[in-house]
Coordinates of C-alpha atoms and ligand atoms in Angstrom, one line a residue:
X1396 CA -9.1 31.4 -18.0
X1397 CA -6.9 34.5 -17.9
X1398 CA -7.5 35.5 -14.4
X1399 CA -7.1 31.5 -13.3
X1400 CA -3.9 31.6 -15.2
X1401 CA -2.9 35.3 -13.7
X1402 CA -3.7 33.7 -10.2
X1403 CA -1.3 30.8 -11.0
X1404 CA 1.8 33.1 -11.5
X1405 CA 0.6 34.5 -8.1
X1406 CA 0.4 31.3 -6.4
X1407 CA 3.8 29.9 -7.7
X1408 CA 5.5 33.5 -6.7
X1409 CA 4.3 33.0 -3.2
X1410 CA 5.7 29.3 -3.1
X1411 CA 8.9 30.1 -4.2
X1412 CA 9.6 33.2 -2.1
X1413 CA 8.2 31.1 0.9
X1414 CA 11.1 28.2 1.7
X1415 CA 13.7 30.8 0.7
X1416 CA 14.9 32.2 4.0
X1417 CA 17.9 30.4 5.2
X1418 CA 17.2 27.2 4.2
X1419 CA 18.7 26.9 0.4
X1420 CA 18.6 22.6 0.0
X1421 CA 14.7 22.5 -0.1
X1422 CA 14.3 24.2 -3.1
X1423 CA 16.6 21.6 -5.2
X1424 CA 13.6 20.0 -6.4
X1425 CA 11.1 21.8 -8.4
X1426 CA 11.2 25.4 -8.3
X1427 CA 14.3 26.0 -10.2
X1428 CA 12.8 24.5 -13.1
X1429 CA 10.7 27.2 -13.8
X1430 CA 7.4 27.3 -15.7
X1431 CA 5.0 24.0 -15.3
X1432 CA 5.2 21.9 -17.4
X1433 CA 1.6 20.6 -16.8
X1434 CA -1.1 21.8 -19.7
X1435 CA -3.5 23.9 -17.5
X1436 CA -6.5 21.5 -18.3
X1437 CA -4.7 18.9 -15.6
X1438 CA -3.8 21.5 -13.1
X1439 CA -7.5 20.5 -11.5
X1440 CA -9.7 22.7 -9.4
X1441 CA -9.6 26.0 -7.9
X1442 CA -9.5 23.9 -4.1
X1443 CA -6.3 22.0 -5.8
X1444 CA -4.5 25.3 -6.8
X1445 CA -5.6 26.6 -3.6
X1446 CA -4.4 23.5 -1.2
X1447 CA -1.0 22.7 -3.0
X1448 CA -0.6 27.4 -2.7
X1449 CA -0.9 26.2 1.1
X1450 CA 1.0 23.2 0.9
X1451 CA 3.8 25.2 -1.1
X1452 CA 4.2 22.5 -3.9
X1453 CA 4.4 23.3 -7.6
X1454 CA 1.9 21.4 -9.6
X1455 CA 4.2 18.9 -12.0
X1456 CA 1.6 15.7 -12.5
X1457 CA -1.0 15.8 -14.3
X1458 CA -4.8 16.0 -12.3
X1459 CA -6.4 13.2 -14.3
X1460 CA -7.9 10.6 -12.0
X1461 CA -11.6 11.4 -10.6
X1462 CA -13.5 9.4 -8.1
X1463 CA -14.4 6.3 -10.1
X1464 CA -10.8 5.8 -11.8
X1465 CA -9.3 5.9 -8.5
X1466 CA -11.4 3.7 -6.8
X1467 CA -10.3 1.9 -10.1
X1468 CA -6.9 2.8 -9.1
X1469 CA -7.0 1.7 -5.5
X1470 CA -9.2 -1.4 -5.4
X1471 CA -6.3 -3.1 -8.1
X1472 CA -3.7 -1.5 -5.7
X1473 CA -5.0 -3.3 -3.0
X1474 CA -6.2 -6.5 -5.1
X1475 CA -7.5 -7.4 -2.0
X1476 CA -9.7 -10.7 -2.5
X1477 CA -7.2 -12.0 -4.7
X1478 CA -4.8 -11.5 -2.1
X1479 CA -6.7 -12.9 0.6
X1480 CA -6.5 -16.2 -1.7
X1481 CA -2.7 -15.8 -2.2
X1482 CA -2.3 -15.2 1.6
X1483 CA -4.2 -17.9 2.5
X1484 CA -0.8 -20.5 3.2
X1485 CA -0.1 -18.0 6.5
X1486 CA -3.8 -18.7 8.3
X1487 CA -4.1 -22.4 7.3
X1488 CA -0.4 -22.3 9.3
X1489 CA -1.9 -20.7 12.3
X1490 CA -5.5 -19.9 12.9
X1491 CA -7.2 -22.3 10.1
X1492 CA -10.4 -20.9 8.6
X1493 CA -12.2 -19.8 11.9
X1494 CA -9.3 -17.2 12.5
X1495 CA -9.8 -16.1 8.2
X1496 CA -13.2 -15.2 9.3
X1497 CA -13.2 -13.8 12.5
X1498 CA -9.8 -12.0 12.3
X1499 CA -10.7 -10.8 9.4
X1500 CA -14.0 -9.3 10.9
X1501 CA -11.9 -7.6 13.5
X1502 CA -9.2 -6.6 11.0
X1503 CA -11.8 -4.9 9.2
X1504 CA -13.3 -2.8 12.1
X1505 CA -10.2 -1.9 13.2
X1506 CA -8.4 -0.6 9.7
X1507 CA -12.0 1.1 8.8
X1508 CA -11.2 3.5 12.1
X1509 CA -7.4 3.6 11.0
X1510 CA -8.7 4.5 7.2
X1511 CA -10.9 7.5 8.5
X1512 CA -8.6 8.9 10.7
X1513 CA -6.4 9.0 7.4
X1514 CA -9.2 10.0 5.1
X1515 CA -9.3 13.3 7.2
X1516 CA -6.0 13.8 7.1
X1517 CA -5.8 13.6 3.5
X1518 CA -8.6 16.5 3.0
X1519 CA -6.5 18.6 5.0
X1520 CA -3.5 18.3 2.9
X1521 CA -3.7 15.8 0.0
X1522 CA -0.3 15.5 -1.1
X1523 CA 1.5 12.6 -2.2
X1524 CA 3.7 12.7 0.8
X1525 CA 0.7 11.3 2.8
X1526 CA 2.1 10.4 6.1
X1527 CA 5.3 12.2 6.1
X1528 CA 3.9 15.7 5.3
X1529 CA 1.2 15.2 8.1
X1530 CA 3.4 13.9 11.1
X1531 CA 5.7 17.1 9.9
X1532 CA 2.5 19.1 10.4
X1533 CA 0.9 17.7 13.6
X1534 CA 4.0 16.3 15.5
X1535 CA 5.2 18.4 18.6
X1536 CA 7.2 21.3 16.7
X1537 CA 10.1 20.1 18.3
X1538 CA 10.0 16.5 16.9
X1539 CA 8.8 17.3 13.7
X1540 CA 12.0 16.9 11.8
X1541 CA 12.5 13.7 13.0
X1542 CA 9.4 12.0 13.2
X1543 CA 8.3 13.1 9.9
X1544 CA 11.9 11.7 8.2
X1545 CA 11.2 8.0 10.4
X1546 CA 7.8 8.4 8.8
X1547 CA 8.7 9.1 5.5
X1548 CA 11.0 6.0 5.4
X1549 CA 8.7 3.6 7.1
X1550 CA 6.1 4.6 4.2
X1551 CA 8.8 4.2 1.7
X1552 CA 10.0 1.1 3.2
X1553 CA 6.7 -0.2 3.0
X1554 CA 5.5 0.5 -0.5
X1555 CA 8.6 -0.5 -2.0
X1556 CA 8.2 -4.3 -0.3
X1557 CA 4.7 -4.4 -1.0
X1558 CA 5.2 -4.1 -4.7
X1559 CA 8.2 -6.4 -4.2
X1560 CA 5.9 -8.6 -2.6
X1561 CA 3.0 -8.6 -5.0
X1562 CA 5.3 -9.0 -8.0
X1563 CA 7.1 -12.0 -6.5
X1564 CA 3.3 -13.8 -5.8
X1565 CA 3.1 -13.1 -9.5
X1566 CA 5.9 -14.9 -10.4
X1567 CA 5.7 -17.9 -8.0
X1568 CA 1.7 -18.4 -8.5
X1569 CA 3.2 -18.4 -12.5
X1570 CA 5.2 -21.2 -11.3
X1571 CA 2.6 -22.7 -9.2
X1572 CA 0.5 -23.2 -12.5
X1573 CA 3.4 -24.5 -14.5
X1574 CA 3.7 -26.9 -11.5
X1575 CA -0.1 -27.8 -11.9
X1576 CA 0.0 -28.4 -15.8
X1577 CA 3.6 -30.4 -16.0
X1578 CA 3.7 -33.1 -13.3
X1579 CA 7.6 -33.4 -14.6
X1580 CA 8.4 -29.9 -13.8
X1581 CA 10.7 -30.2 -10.9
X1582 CA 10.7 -26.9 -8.7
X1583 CA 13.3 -25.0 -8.1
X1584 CA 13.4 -21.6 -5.8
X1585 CA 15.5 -19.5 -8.0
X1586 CA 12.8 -20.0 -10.8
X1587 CA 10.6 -18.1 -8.6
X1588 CA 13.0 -15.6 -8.0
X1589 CA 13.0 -14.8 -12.5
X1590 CA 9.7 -14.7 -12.9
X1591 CA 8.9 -12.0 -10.6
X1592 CA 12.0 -10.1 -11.8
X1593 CA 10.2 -10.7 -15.0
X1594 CA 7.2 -9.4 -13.6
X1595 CA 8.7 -6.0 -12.5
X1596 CA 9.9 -5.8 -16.3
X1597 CA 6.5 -5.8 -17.2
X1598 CA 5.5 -3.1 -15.0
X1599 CA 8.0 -1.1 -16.2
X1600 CA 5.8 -0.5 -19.6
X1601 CA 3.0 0.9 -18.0
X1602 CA 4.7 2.9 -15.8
X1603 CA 6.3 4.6 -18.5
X1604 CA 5.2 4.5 -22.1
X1605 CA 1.4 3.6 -21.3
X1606 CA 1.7 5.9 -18.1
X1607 CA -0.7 8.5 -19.8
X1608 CA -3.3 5.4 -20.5
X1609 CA -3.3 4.6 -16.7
X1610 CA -6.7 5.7 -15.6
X1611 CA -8.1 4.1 -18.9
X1612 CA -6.5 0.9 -17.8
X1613 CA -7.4 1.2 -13.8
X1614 CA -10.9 1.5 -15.0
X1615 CA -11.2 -2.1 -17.7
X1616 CA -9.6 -3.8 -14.7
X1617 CA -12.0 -2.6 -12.1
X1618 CA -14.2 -4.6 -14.4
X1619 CA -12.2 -7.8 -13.8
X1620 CA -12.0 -7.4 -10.1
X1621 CA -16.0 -7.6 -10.3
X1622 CA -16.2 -9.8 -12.7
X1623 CA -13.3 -12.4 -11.5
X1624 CA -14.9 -12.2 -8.0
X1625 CA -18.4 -13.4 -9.6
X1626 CA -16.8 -16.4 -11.4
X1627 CA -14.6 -17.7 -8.4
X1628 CA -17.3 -17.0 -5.8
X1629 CA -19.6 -18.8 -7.8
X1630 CA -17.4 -21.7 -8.7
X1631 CA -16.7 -22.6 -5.4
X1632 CA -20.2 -22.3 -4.3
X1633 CA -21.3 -24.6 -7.1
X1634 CA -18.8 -27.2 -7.3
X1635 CA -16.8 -27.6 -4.3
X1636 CA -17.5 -29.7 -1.2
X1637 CA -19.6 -28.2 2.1
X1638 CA -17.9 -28.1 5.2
X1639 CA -20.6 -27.5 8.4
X1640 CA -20.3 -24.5 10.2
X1641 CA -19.1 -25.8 13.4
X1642 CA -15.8 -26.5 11.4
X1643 CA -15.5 -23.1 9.5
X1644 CA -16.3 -21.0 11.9
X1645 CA -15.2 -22.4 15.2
X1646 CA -12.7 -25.1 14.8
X1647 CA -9.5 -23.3 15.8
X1648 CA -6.2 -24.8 14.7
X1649 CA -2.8 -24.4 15.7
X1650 CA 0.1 -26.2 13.1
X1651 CA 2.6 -23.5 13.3
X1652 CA 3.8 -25.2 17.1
X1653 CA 2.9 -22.5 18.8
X1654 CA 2.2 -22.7 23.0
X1655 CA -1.3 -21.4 22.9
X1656 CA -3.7 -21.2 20.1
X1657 CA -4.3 -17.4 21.0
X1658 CA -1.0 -16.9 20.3
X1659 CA -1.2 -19.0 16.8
X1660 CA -4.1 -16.9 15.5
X1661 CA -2.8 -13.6 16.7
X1662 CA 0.4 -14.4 14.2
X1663 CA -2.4 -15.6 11.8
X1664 CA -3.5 -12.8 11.6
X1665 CA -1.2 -11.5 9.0
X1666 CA -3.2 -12.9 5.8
X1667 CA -6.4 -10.6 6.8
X1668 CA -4.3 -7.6 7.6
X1669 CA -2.5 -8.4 4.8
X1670 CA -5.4 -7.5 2.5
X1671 CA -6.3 -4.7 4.6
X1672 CA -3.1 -2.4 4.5
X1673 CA -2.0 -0.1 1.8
X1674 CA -4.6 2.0 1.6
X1675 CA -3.2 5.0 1.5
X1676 CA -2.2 4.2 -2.2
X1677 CA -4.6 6.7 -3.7
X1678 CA -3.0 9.4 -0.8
X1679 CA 0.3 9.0 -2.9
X1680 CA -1.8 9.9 -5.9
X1681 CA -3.2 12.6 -4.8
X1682 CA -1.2 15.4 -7.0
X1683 CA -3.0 14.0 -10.2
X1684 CA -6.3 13.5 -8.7
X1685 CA -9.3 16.5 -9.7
X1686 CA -10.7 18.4 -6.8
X1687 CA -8.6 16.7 -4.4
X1688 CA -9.4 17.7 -0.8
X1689 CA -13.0 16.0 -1.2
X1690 CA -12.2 13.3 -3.9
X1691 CA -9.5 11.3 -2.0
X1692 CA -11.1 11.4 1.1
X1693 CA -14.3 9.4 -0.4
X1694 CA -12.3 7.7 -2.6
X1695 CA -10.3 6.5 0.4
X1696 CA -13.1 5.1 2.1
X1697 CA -14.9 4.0 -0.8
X1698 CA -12.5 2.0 -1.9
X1699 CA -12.2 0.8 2.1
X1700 CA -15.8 -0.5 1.6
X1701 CA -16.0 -2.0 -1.1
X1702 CA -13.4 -3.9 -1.1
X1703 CA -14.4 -5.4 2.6
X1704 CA -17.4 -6.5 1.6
X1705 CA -16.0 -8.1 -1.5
X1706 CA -13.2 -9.8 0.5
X1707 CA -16.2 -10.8 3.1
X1708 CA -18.0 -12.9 0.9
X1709 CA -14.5 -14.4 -0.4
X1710 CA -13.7 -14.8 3.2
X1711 CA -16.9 -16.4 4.0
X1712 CA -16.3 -18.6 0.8
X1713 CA -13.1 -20.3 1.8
X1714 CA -14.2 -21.0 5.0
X1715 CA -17.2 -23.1 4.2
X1716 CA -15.7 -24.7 0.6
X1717 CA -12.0 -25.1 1.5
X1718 CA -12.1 -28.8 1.6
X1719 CA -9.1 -30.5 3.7
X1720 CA -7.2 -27.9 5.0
X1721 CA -3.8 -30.0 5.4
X1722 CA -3.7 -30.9 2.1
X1723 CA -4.9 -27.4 0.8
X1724 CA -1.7 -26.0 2.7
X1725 CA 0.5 -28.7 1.4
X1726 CA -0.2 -28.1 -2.3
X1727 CA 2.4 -29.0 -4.1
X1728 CA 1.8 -25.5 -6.4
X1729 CA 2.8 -23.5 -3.5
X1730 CA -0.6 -22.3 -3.2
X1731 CA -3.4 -23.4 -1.1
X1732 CA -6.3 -21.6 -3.1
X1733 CA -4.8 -23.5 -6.4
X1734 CA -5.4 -26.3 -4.9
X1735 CA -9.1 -25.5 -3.9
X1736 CA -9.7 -25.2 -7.6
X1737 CA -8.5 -27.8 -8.7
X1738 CA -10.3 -30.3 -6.3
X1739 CA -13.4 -27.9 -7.0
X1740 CA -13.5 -28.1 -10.7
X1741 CA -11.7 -31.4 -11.0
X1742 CA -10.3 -29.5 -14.5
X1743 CA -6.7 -28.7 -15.2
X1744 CA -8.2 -25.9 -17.7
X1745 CA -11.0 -24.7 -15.3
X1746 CA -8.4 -24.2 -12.3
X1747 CA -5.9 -22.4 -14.7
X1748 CA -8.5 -20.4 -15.8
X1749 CA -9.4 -18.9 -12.4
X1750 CA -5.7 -18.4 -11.8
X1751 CA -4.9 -16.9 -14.7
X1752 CA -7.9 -14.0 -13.7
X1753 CA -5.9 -14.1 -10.1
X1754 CA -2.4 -13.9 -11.4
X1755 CA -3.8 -10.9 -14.2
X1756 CA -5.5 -9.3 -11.8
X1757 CA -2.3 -9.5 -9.0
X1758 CA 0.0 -8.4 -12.4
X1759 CA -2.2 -5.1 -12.8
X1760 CA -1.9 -4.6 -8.8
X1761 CA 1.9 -4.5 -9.8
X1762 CA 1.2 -2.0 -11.5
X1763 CA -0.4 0.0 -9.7
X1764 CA 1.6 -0.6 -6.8
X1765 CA 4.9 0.6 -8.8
X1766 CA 2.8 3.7 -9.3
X1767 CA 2.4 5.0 -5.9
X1768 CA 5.4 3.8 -4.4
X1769 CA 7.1 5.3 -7.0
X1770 CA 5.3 8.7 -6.3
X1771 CA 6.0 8.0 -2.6
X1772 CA 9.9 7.9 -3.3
X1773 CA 9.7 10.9 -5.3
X1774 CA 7.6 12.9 -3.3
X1775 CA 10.1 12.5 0.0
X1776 CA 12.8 13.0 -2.5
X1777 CA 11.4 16.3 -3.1
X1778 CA 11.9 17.3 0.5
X1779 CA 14.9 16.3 0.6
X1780 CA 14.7 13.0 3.0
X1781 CA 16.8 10.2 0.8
X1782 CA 20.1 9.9 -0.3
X1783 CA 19.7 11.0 -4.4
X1784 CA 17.0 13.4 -3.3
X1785 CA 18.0 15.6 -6.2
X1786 CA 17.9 12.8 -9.1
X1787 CA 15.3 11.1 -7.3
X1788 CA 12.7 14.4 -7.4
X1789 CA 13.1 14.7 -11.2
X1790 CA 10.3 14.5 -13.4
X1791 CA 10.5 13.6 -16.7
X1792 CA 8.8 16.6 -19.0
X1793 CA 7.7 14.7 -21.3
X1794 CA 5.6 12.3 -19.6
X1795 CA 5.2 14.0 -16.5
X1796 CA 6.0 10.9 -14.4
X1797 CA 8.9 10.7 -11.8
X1798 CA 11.0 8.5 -14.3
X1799 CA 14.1 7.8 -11.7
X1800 CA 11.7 7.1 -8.8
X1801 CA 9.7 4.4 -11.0
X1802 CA 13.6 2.9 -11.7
X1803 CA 14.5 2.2 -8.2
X1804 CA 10.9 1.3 -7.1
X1805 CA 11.5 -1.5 -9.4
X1806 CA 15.6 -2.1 -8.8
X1807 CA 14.3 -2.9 -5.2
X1808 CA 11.6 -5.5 -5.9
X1809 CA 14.1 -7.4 -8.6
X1810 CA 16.5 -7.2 -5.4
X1811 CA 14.2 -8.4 -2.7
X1812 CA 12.7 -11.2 -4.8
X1813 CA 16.6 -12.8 -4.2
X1814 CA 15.6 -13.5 -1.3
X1815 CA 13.9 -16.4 -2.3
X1816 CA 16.4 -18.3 -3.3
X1817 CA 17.4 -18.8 0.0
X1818 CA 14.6 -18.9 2.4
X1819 CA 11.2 -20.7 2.6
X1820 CA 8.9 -18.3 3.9
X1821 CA 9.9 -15.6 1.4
X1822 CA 6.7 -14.1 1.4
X1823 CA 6.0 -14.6 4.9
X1824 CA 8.9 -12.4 5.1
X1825 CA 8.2 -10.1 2.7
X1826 CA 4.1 -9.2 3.6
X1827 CA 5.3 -9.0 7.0
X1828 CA 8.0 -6.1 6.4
X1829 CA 5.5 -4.4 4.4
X1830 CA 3.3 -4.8 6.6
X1831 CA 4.9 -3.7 9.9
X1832 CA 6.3 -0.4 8.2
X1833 CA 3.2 1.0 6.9
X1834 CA 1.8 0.2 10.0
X1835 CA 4.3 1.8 12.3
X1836 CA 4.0 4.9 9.9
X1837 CA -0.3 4.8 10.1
X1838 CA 0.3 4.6 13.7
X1839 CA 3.0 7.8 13.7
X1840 CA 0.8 9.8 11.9
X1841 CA -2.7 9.3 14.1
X1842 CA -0.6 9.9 16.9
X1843 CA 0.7 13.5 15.6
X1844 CA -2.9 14.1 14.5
X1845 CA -4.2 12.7 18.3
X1846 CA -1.7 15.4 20.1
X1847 CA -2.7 18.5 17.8
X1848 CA -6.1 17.7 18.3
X1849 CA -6.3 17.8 22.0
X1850 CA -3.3 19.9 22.0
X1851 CA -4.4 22.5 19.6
X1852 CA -4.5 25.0 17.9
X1853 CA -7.6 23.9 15.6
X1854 CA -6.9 21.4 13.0
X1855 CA -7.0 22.8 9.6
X1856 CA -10.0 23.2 7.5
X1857 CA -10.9 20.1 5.7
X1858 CA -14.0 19.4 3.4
X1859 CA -14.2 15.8 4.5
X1860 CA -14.5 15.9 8.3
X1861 CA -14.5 13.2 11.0
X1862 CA -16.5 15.8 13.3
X1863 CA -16.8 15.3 17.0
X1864 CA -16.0 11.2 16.3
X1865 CA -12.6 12.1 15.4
X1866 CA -10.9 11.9 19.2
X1867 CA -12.7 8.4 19.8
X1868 CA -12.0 7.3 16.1
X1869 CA -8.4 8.3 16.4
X1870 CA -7.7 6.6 20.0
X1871 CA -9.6 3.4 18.9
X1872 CA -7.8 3.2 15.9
X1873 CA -4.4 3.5 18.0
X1874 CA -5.5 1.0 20.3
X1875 CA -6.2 -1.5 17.5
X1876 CA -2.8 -1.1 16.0
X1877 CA -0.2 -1.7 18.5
X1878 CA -1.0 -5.2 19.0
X1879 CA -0.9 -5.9 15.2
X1880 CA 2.5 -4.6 14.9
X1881 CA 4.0 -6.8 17.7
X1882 CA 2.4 -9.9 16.5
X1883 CA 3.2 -9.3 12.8
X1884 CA 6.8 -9.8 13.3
X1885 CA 6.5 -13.4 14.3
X1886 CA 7.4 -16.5 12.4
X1887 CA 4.4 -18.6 11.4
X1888 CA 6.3 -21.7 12.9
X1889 CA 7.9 -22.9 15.8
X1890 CA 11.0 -24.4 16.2
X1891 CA 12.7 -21.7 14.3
X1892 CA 15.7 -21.8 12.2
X1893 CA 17.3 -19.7 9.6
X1894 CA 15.3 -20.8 7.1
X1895 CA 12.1 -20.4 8.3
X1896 CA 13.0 -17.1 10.2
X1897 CA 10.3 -14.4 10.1
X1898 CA 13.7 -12.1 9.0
X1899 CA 11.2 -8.3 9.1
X1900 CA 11.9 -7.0 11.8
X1901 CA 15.6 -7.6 11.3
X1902 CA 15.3 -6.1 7.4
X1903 CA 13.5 -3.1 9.7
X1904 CA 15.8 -2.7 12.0
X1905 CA 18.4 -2.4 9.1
X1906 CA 16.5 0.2 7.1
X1907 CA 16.2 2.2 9.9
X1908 CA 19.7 2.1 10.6
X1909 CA 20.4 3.4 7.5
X1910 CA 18.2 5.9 7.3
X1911 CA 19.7 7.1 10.9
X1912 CA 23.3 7.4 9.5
X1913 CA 21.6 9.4 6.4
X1914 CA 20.0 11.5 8.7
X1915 CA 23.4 12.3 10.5
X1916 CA 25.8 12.9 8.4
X1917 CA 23.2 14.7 5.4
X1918 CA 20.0 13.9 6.1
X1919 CA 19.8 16.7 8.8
X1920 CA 20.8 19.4 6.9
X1921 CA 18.8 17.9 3.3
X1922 CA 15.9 17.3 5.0
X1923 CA 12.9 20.3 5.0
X1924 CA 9.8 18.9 6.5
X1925 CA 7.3 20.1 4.5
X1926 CA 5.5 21.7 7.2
X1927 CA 8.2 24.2 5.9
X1928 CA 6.6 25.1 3.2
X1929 CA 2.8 25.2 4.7
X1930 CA 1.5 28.6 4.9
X1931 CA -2.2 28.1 6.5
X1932 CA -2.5 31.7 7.4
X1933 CA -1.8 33.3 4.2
Ligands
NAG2691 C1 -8.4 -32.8 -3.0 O1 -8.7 -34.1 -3.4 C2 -7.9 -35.2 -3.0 C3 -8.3 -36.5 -3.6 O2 -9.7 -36.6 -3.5 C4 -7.9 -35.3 -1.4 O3 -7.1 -36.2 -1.0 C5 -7.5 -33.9 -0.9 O4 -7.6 -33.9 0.5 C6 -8.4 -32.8 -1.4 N1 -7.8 -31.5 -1.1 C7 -8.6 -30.5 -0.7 C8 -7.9 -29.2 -0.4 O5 -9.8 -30.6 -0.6

């Protein structure tokens, strides 16, 4: 205990002399603070001491996730058969059930290659930076700077919209039951809009007072997520009507207008993806995860697994018990899959049932989404990469959670849920900007990773290794991406106007304009990469 202690002192010496020469801003976050204000017991293994001694970072979380509570931790992060039914308005637009299965098939393959090439990456360096901190490491030295601050942005940019995005289906599928129950209800938009901002609320509370309970919780709802798959797969099985295969699987459709039905199901292909982004959740984690460098990694693709094949058989579900697609898509709940339950169980109480486990589960996803992009925000704060950097990098000592990162995460999901009020395809919208900018950044970060690998020197030592399939893994996984975020962008129907505008890649653009003019006038000088701080030689 002593010597582990003694070697601690050691370790934070060696950080804090290390960022020191020349380069004063980078040290605003943590160091100054002095002694941790972590209880040894959570400062992990000696391989955690060891990588964040290499990565430079103090240890200011607490290590208390292993491999089953963050599989816990991911799988509700991703909610990812419950969203597949929540997303299920975009294929039914363009693609219809045929494209839900084999796009998804192909979605699948694809992120799985994507997913390893990140897995590896986090056993070099697990850090909640995740892509930022490894572009910064691999990029071509003379781009790092830059290319690691677009990254760190597009990841931020992402995980903020994506919780924005899962508390908003919270609020509206809310509304969808109300909608459901009281044929007098009459629907307005900005309904919506307050009860996702009421959903953000709620995620404030266990993102702060129960933040210490979070594994505990991750774990009960990993339950749900098994057990809420059994009763809805089984339901629909049971009770609702047959379609023959020829029409699930191969009966393309195309109601979004579009020219070609290639193109339709290419832009269809936004509900699988959907499902099959974000995770890297569990990388954001990784400074309060045990043993690190090996945990995340499996826990990364673990969680990749498992939740494929669960979203699989939901996948296969749909496609073969459905019913009338038309009508599906033109529930008047807002939500296909509500209506799928309802003509399955002909019960107003059995189909709010089954929502209820959706919308609880998608409410715990909130959660857990607020969680990581949270630690997202602070972690680039910490290096200095957005304006606030210094009150955005604080900690609060008692709880040990990033209290002013968890504040804007969930300022910036009450704020984007406005824009429902004035456009129809919201969450078209929404998934889509999410979706684009964690892509771009996935795609950033393989690419840095693809040039030092043929570029050399050797890639750092890692404990979970793709081996010799790491070139072909990496260059697939690129392949399989830049189509995905052209098509993503797209509106789901044709003629557009303003209201039905597909407004991403304009809410992108924006971001990124902003983050340039940070990056001019401060960001330049603020911003360390933290390749800064890496010593892999010592
Ligand atoms: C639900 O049932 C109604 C009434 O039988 C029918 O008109 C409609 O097409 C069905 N919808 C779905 C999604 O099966």
């Amino acid at each position: 205990m002593a010597d582990s202690l003694h070697l601690d002192s050691k370790q934070m010496k060696a950080a804090e002399s290390s960022g020191t020469p020349g380069s004063p801003p980078e040290d605003i976050d943590i160091f100054d603070e002095g002694v941790s204000h972590v209880a040894e017991k959570f400062r992990g293994t000696s391989a955690d001491k060891r990588d964040m001694m290499v990565m430079g970072k103090k240890q200011v979380l607490r290590r208390n996730f292993n491999f089953i509570t963050m599989l816990g931790f991911a799988s509700t992060c991703i909610a990812s058969w419950e969203g597949i039914l929540t997303y299920l308005a975009f294929v039914l637009t363009d693609g219809g059930t045929p494209l839900l299965f084999w796009g998804f098939i192909a979605c699948a393959i694809g992120q799985t290659l994507v997913y390893a090439s990140i897995a590896e990456m986090a056993s070099m360096s697990p850090t909640a930076g995740g892509q930022y901190h490894w572009v910064s490491e691999f990029a071509p030295k003379r781009m790092r700077k830059v290319l690691s601050y677009y990254s760190g942005w597009l990841t931020a940019i992402g995980w903020q919209v994506y919780n924005a995005s899962v508390c908003f289906l919270v609020g509206t599928m809310v509304q969808g039951l109300i909608v459901l129950n009281d044929p007098t209800y009459i629907y307005k938009r900005w309904h919506g809009t307050l009860l996702s901002m009421s959903t953000t609320v709620f995620c404030i509370s266990f993102n702060t007072v129960f933040a210490s309970r979070l594994p505990i919780i991750e774990g009960m709802i990993l339950i749900l997520h098994v057990v809420g798959w059994f009763a809805i797969v089984i339901t629909l099985w049971v009770m609702a009507p047959r379609a023959d295969a020829h029409t699930a699987l191969l009966e393309f459709t195309n109601n979004g207008g579009w020219s070609s039905d290639g193109l339709s199901a290419m832009i269809g292909l936004l509900a699988p993806m959907a499902v099959l982004i974000g995770y890297d959740c569990s990388v954001h984690m990784s400074e309060e995860i045990k043993d690190a460098s090996v945990t995340l990694p499996r826990a990364i693709m673990g969680s990749v697994i498992v939740n494929i094949t669960l979203v699989f058989v939901i996948v296969t579900t749909l496609c073969f018990t459905i019913g009338d697609q038309a009508s599906a898509a033109a529930s008047a709940t807002g939500y296909p899959f509500i209506q799928v339950f309802y003509n399955a169980t002909g019960s107003l109480a059995g189909t709010s049932v089954l929502t209820a486990i959706i919308i609880v589960m998608m409410a715990a996803c909130a959660v857990s989404e607020v969680a990581a992009a949270s630690r997202q925000v602070w972690a680039f704060a910490r290096d200095g990469g957005l304006p606030g950097s210094v009150w955005l990098s604080r900690i609060s000592p008692d709880w040990n959670i990033p209290l002013p990162a968890v504040t804007v995460t969930l300022l910036v999901s009450a704020l984007i849920s406005l824009i429902n009020i004035g456009s129809t395809v919201a969450l078209n919208a929404i998934t889509s900007l999410g979706a684009i900018a964690t892509l771009i950044s996935y795609f950033l970060t393989i690419a840095c990773v693809l040039y030092r690998r043929i570029t050399g020197p050797e890639l750092p030592p890692r404990r979970w290794s793709l081996g010799r399939w790491g070139l072909i893994i990496n260059v697939a996984a690129l392949l399989f991406l830049i189509p995905l975020i052209f098509f993503l962008s797209w509106p789901l129907t044709t003629p557009v106007k303003a209201i039905n505008m597909n407004w991403s890649s304009t809410m992108l653009g924006g971001s990124l304009i902003i983050a340039t003019i940070y990056f001019l006038i401060w960001g330049r000088t603020s911003y360390v990469p933290p390749v800064v701080h890496v010593k892999r030689d010592v």
